PDB file of C-alpha atoms in Angstrom:
ATOM      1  CA  MET A   1     186.557 207.767 143.566  1.00  0.00           C
ATOM      2  CA  ASN A   2     183.445 206.212 142.084  1.00  0.00           C
ATOM      3  CA  LEU A   3     184.119 202.502 141.474  1.00  0.00           C
ATOM      4  CA  GLU A   4     180.904 202.037 139.488  1.00  0.00           C
ATOM      5  CA  ASN A   5     181.928 204.605 136.820  1.00  0.00           C
ATOM      6  CA  MET A   6     185.381 203.077 136.386  1.00  0.00           C
ATOM      7  CA  CYS A   7     183.994 199.551 136.065  1.00  0.00           C
ATOM      8  CA  SER A   8     181.496 200.511 133.399  1.00  0.00           C
ATOM      9  CA  ALA A   9     184.013 202.538 131.381  1.00  0.00           C
ATOM     10  CA  SER A  10     186.672 199.839 131.595  1.00  0.00           C
ATOM     11  CA  ALA A  11     184.068 197.192 130.800  1.00  0.00           C
ATOM     12  CA  LEU A  12     183.035 199.111 127.669  1.00  0.00           C
ATOM     13  CA  GLN A  13     186.667 199.451 126.578  1.00  0.00           C
ATOM     14  CA  ALA A  14     187.274 195.729 127.086  1.00  0.00           C
ATOM     15  CA  LEU A  15     184.090 194.852 125.204  1.00  0.00           C
ATOM     16  CA  SER A  16     185.110 197.169 122.383  1.00  0.00           C
ATOM     17  CA  LYS A  17     188.483 195.436 122.083  1.00  0.00           C
ATOM     18  CA  LEU A  18     186.792 192.021 122.013  1.00  0.00           C
ATOM     19  CA  LEU A  19     184.311 193.000 119.314  1.00  0.00           C
ATOM     20  CA  SER A  20     186.790 194.652 116.975  1.00  0.00           C
ATOM     21  CA  SER A  21     188.649 192.292 114.646  1.00  0.00           C
ATOM     22  CA  PRO A  22     192.458 192.419 114.222  1.00  0.00           C
ATOM     23  CA  GLU A  23     192.016 193.718 110.645  1.00  0.00           C
ATOM     24  CA  GLU A  24     190.037 196.694 111.915  1.00  0.00           C
ATOM     25  CA  GLU A  25     192.679 197.446 114.535  1.00  0.00           C
ATOM     26  CA  GLU A  26     195.320 197.701 111.812  1.00  0.00           C
ATOM     27  CA  ASP A  27     193.133 199.973 109.683  1.00  0.00           C
ATOM     28  CA  ASP A  28     192.160 202.325 112.478  1.00  0.00           C
ATOM     29  CA  LEU A  29     195.141 204.434 113.461  1.00  0.00           C
ATOM     30  CA  GLU A  30     193.149 206.784 115.648  1.00  0.00           C
ATOM     31  CA  GLN A  31     192.529 205.894 119.264  1.00  0.00           C
ATOM     32  CA  VAL A  32     189.153 206.673 120.764  1.00  0.00           C
ATOM     33  CA  SER A  33     189.280 208.196 124.221  1.00  0.00           C
ATOM     34  CA  TYR A  34     186.409 207.369 126.504  1.00  0.00           C
ATOM     35  CA  PRO A  35     185.579 209.803 129.285  1.00  0.00           C
ATOM     36  CA  SER A  36     186.171 208.198 132.647  1.00  0.00           C
ATOM     37  CA  SER A  37     184.351 210.705 134.799  1.00  0.00           C
ATOM     38  CA  SER A  38     180.783 210.599 133.504  1.00  0.00           C
ATOM     39  CA  VAL A  39     178.634 207.624 132.609  1.00  0.00           C
ATOM     40  CA  GLY A  40     176.156 209.832 130.688  1.00  0.00           C
ATOM     41  CA  ALA A  41     178.693 210.314 127.877  1.00  0.00           C
ATOM     42  CA  LEU A  42     178.975 206.532 127.344  1.00  0.00           C
ATOM     43  CA  SER A  43     176.413 204.808 125.195  1.00  0.00           C
ATOM     44  CA  PRO A  44     176.068 201.611 123.174  1.00  0.00           C
ATOM     45  CA  GLY A  45     177.329 203.613 120.187  1.00  0.00           C
ATOM     46  CA  ASN A  46     180.764 203.805 121.855  1.00  0.00           C
ATOM     47  CA  ILE A  47     181.255 200.032 121.531  1.00  0.00           C
ATOM     48  CA  GLY A  48     183.384 198.899 118.604  1.00  0.00           C
ATOM     49  CA  PRO A  49     185.539 200.849 116.192  1.00  0.00           C
ATOM     50  CA  PRO A  50     184.656 204.476 115.511  1.00  0.00           C
ATOM     51  CA  LYS A  51     182.241 205.106 112.660  1.00  0.00           C
ATOM     52  CA  LYS A  52     183.666 206.496 109.462  1.00  0.00           C
ATOM     53  CA  GLU A  53     181.837 209.486 108.068  1.00  0.00           C
ATOM     54  CA  GLU A  54     179.998 208.657 104.843  1.00  0.00           C
ATOM     55  CA  SER A  55     180.685 210.847 101.875  1.00  0.00           C
ATOM     56  CA  LYS A  56     177.682 212.779 100.612  1.00  0.00           C
ATOM     57  CA  VAL A  57     178.666 212.664  96.957  1.00  0.00           C
ATOM     58  CA  ASN A  58     176.034 211.661  94.402  1.00  0.00           C
ATOM     59  CA  PRO A  59     176.640 208.333  92.647  1.00  0.00           C
ATOM     60  CA  PRO A  60     178.306 208.733  89.227  1.00  0.00           C
ATOM     61  CA  ASN A  61     175.297 207.363  87.308  1.00  0.00           C
ATOM     62  CA  HIS A  62     172.887 209.796  88.973  1.00  0.00           C
ATOM     63  CA  THR A  63     172.121 212.884  86.907  1.00  0.00           C
ATOM     64  CA  GLU A  64     171.012 215.712  89.109  1.00  0.00           C
ATOM     65  CA  ASN A  65     167.989 217.675  87.953  1.00  0.00           C
ATOM     66  CA  ARG A  66     167.283 220.484  90.379  1.00  0.00           C
ATOM     67  CA  LYS A  67     163.625 220.798  89.309  1.00  0.00           C
ATOM     68  CA  ASP A  68     162.773 217.230  90.373  1.00  0.00           C
ATOM     69  CA  ILE A  69     161.507 216.780  93.904  1.00  0.00           C
ATOM     70  CA  TRP A  70     162.297 213.032  93.961  1.00  0.00           C
ATOM     71  CA  ASP A  71     163.687 210.357  91.686  1.00  0.00           C
ATOM     72  CA  PRO A  72     161.267 208.191  89.684  1.00  0.00           C
ATOM     73  CA  GLU A  73     162.782 205.127  91.407  1.00  0.00           C
ATOM     74  CA  GLU A  74     161.576 206.435  94.783  1.00  0.00           C
ATOM     75  CA  VAL A  75     157.897 206.480  93.782  1.00  0.00           C
ATOM     76  CA  PRO A  76     156.169 203.116  94.351  1.00  0.00           C
ATOM     77  CA  GLU A  77     154.566 201.504  91.311  1.00  0.00           C
ATOM     78  CA  GLY A  78     150.829 202.080  91.018  1.00  0.00           C
ATOM     79  CA  LEU A  79     150.768 205.273  93.042  1.00  0.00           C
ATOM     80  CA  GLU A  80     149.760 207.264  89.974  1.00  0.00           C
ATOM     81  CA  PHE A  81     146.388 205.435  89.938  1.00  0.00           C
ATOM     82  CA  ASP A  82     145.551 206.013  93.591  1.00  0.00           C
ATOM     83  CA  ASP A  83     143.221 208.874  94.436  1.00  0.00           C
ATOM     84  CA  MET A  84     142.633 209.227  98.163  1.00  0.00           C
ATOM     85  CA  TRP A  85     140.064 211.988  97.700  1.00  0.00           C
ATOM     86  CA  ASP A  86     137.742 209.767  95.629  1.00  0.00           C
ATOM     87  CA  PRO A  87     134.592 209.170  97.743  1.00  0.00           C
ATOM     88  CA  ARG A  88     133.539 205.981  95.924  1.00  0.00           C
ATOM     89  CA  GLU A  89     133.592 202.840  98.035  1.00  0.00           C
ATOM     90  CA  GLN A  90     135.801 199.844  97.418  1.00  0.00           C
ATOM     91  CA  PRO A  91     133.843 196.739  96.379  1.00  0.00           C
ATOM     92  CA  GLU A  92     134.303 193.286  97.897  1.00  0.00           C
ATOM     93  CA  TYR A  93     136.659 191.063  95.933  1.00  0.00           C
ATOM     94  CA  ASP A  94     138.256 187.614  96.076  1.00  0.00           C
ATOM     95  CA  ILE A  95     141.529 186.511  94.511  1.00  0.00           C
ATOM     96  CA  ILE A  96     141.567 182.835  93.558  1.00  0.00           C
ATOM     97  CA  PHE A  97     144.403 180.883  91.975  1.00  0.00           C
ATOM     98  CA  LYS A  98     143.279 178.689  89.083  1.00  0.00           C
ATOM     99  CA  GLN A  99     144.825 175.634  87.439  1.00  0.00           C
ATOM    100  CA  GLN A 100     144.287 174.234  83.984  1.00  0.00           C
ATOM    101  CA  VAL A 101     143.867 170.529  84.784  1.00  0.00           C
ATOM    102  CA  GLY A 102     143.275 167.794  82.227  1.00  0.00           C
ATOM    103  CA  ALA A 103     142.511 164.076  82.408  1.00  0.00           C
ATOM    104  CA  GLU A 104     146.228 163.251  82.348  1.00  0.00           C
ATOM    105  CA  ASP A 105     146.624 165.241  85.576  1.00  0.00           C
ATOM    106  CA  VAL A 106     143.591 163.840  87.398  1.00  0.00           C
ATOM    107  CA  PHE A 107     143.725 160.160  86.493  1.00  0.00           C
ATOM    108  CA  LEU A 108     147.270 159.420  85.360  1.00  0.00           C
ATOM    109  CA  GLY A 109     149.365 162.049  87.153  1.00  0.00           C
ATOM    110  CA  MET A 110     151.584 162.437  84.103  1.00  0.00           C
ATOM    111  CA  THR A 111     152.470 166.072  84.741  1.00  0.00           C
ATOM    112  CA  ARG A 112     154.128 167.374  87.876  1.00  0.00           C
ATOM    113  CA  LYS A 113     151.148 169.443  88.971  1.00  0.00           C
ATOM    114  CA  ASP A 114     150.093 169.493  92.589  1.00  0.00           C
ATOM    115  CA  PRO A 115     147.368 171.458  94.418  1.00  0.00           C
ATOM    116  CA  SER A 116     149.743 174.267  95.456  1.00  0.00           C
ATOM    117  CA  THR A 117     149.608 177.786  94.063  1.00  0.00           C
ATOM    118  CA  ALA A 118     153.028 177.247  92.469  1.00  0.00           C
ATOM    119  CA  CYS A 119     151.336 175.072  89.847  1.00  0.00           C
ATOM    120  CA  CYS A 120     148.572 177.579  89.025  1.00  0.00           C
ATOM    121  CA  GLU A 121     148.609 179.318  85.675  1.00  0.00           C
ATOM    122  CA  ASP A 122     145.780 181.820  86.118  1.00  0.00           C
ATOM    123  CA  LEU A 123     144.575 184.343  88.638  1.00  0.00           C
ATOM    124  CA  LEU A 124     140.795 184.719  89.021  1.00  0.00           C
ATOM    125  CA  VAL A 125     139.566 187.967  90.578  1.00  0.00           C
ATOM    126  CA  LYS A 126     135.868 188.019  91.546  1.00  0.00           C
ATOM    127  CA  ILE A 127     134.563 191.526  92.226  1.00  0.00           C
ATOM    128  CA  LYS A 128     131.053 192.086  93.629  1.00  0.00           C
ATOM    129  CA  LEU A 129     129.446 195.161  92.062  1.00  0.00           C
ATOM    130  CA  PRO A 130     125.855 195.508  93.341  1.00  0.00           C
ATOM    131  CA  GLY A 131     123.660 197.868  91.333  1.00  0.00           C
ATOM    132  CA  THR A 132     126.092 198.161  88.416  1.00  0.00           C
ATOM    133  CA  LYS A 133     125.441 197.758  84.700  1.00  0.00           C
ATOM    134  CA  THR A 134     127.965 196.297  82.283  1.00  0.00           C
ATOM    135  CA  SER A 135     128.175 199.543  80.343  1.00  0.00           C
ATOM    136  CA  ASP A 136     129.260 201.460  83.500  1.00  0.00           C
ATOM    137  CA  ILE A 137     132.375 199.356  84.134  1.00  0.00           C
ATOM    138  CA  THR A 138     135.825 200.677  83.237  1.00  0.00           C
ATOM    139  CA  LEU A 139     138.581 198.091  83.678  1.00  0.00           C
ATOM    140  CA  ASP A 140     142.279 198.782  83.167  1.00  0.00           C
ATOM    141  CA  ILE A 141     144.837 196.028  83.732  1.00  0.00           C
ATOM    142  CA  HIS A 142     148.598 196.528  84.006  1.00  0.00           C
ATOM    143  CA  GLU A 143     151.314 194.035  84.836  1.00  0.00           C
ATOM    144  CA  LYS A 144     150.901 194.351  88.618  1.00  0.00           C
ATOM    145  CA  ILE A 145     147.749 196.470  89.003  1.00  0.00           C
ATOM    146  CA  LEU A 146     144.032 196.018  88.337  1.00  0.00           C
ATOM    147  CA  ASP A 147     142.152 199.328  88.168  1.00  0.00           C
ATOM    148  CA  LEU A 148     138.335 199.136  88.170  1.00  0.00           C
ATOM    149  CA  ARG A 149     136.044 202.193  88.097  1.00  0.00           C
ATOM    150  CA  THR A 150     132.238 202.408  88.142  1.00  0.00           C
ATOM    151  CA  PRO A 151     129.987 205.319  89.147  1.00  0.00           C
ATOM    152  CA  LYS A 152     129.563 203.791  92.657  1.00  0.00           C
ATOM    153  CA  HIS A 153     132.769 201.795  93.155  1.00  0.00           C
ATOM    154  CA  LYS A 154     136.512 202.172  92.730  1.00  0.00           C
ATOM    155  CA  LEU A 155     139.068 199.381  93.131  1.00  0.00           C
ATOM    156  CA  LEU A 156     142.819 199.753  92.810  1.00  0.00           C
ATOM    157  CA  LEU A 157     144.169 196.252  93.382  1.00  0.00           C
ATOM    158  CA  HIS A 158     147.868 195.423  93.536  1.00  0.00           C
ATOM    159  CA  LEU A 159     148.102 191.878  92.200  1.00  0.00           C
ATOM    160  CA  PRO A 160     150.149 189.222  94.042  1.00  0.00           C
ATOM    161  CA  HIS A 161     152.004 188.177  90.856  1.00  0.00           C
ATOM    162  CA  PRO A 162     152.787 189.910  87.554  1.00  0.00           C
ATOM    163  CA  VAL A 163     150.174 189.119  84.897  1.00  0.00           C
ATOM    164  CA  ASP A 164     149.941 189.269  81.116  1.00  0.00           C
ATOM    165  CA  SER A 165     147.688 192.294  80.595  1.00  0.00           C
ATOM    166  CA  LYS A 166     147.026 191.474  76.923  1.00  0.00           C
ATOM    167  CA  THR A 167     145.516 187.986  77.377  1.00  0.00           C
ATOM    168  CA  GLY A 168     143.066 188.593  80.228  1.00  0.00           C
ATOM    169  CA  LYS A 169     139.367 187.725  80.035  1.00  0.00           C
ATOM    170  CA  ALA A 170     136.523 189.452  81.877  1.00  0.00           C
ATOM    171  CA  SER A 171     132.857 188.500  82.177  1.00  0.00           C
ATOM    172  CA  PHE A 172     130.039 190.129  84.124  1.00  0.00           C
ATOM    173  CA  ILE A 173     127.487 187.765  85.673  1.00  0.00           C
ATOM    174  CA  THR A 174     124.239 189.742  85.998  1.00  0.00           C
ATOM    175  CA  GLU A 175     122.478 187.263  88.345  1.00  0.00           C
ATOM    176  CA  THR A 176     125.080 187.652  91.081  1.00  0.00           C
ATOM    177  CA  GLU A 177     126.276 191.136  89.961  1.00  0.00           C
ATOM    178  CA  THR A 178     129.853 189.871  89.949  1.00  0.00           C
ATOM    179  CA  LEU A 179     132.681 190.694  87.568  1.00  0.00           C
ATOM    180  CA  GLU A 180     135.073 187.779  87.002  1.00  0.00           C
ATOM    181  CA  VAL A 181     138.487 188.629  85.600  1.00  0.00           C
ATOM    182  CA  ILE A 182     140.828 185.790  84.566  1.00  0.00           C
ATOM    183  CA  LEU A 183     144.481 186.826  84.182  1.00  0.00           C
ATOM    184  CA  THR A 184     147.406 184.665  83.068  1.00  0.00           C
ATOM    185  CA  MET A 185     150.322 184.973  85.473  1.00  0.00           C
ATOM    186  CA  LYS A 186     153.875 185.713  84.322  1.00  0.00           C
ATOM    187  CA  ARG A 187     156.176 184.251  86.943  1.00  0.00           C
ATOM    188  CA  GLU A 188     159.904 183.802  86.709  1.00  0.00           C
ATOM    189  CA  PHE A 189     160.109 180.007  87.118  1.00  0.00           C
ATOM    190  CA  ASP A 190     156.911 178.928  85.365  1.00  0.00           C
ATOM    191  CA  PHE A 191     158.952 177.180  82.699  1.00  0.00           C
ATOM    192  CA  ILE A 192     160.052 174.697  85.401  1.00  0.00           C
ATOM    193  CA  ASN A 193     156.520 173.957  86.609  1.00  0.00           C
ATOM    194  CA  PHE A 194     154.916 173.805  83.161  1.00  0.00           C
ATOM    195  CA  PHE A 195     157.041 172.034  80.600  1.00  0.00           C
TER     196      PHE A 195
END
């Protein structure tokens, strides 16, 4: 008789009884039999109450369309803009948070603004585009995505916060060949920070 096999099987049964709550013991009418002869059949999955088989029925609000490969909810946002076969290089860019600070903030401290990004209203994106003319730039801004295309560069940037795509401002600085895009952020609790 192998004492090691009996100890491990009995130890697993005792551990299973300790881990299962009294409510689960009442619900589970079936007893699980553990093999006592082989240790290979025991695994960490044998600890605890037996798993109930999940039903494979579609949720009631899900309409099944057999022509669809996947649901629209499964596709990440912004994937429709991405083109992995596009050979254009991605330009260098910086994302900077920007505050609108007045004299009452600097000298009197009348508003509750502090230097953190929670008190920033705008998002400034600086994109370096060497060898690009203003007329070659195509810029498309969505709530969470900035899409920039030029003949030499392509940038698909997922923004850190949702922005107001209608009130953005863009300016191209020819001396440094940099495009500066200022976007107003739309965050959930901005009404608390900016009263």
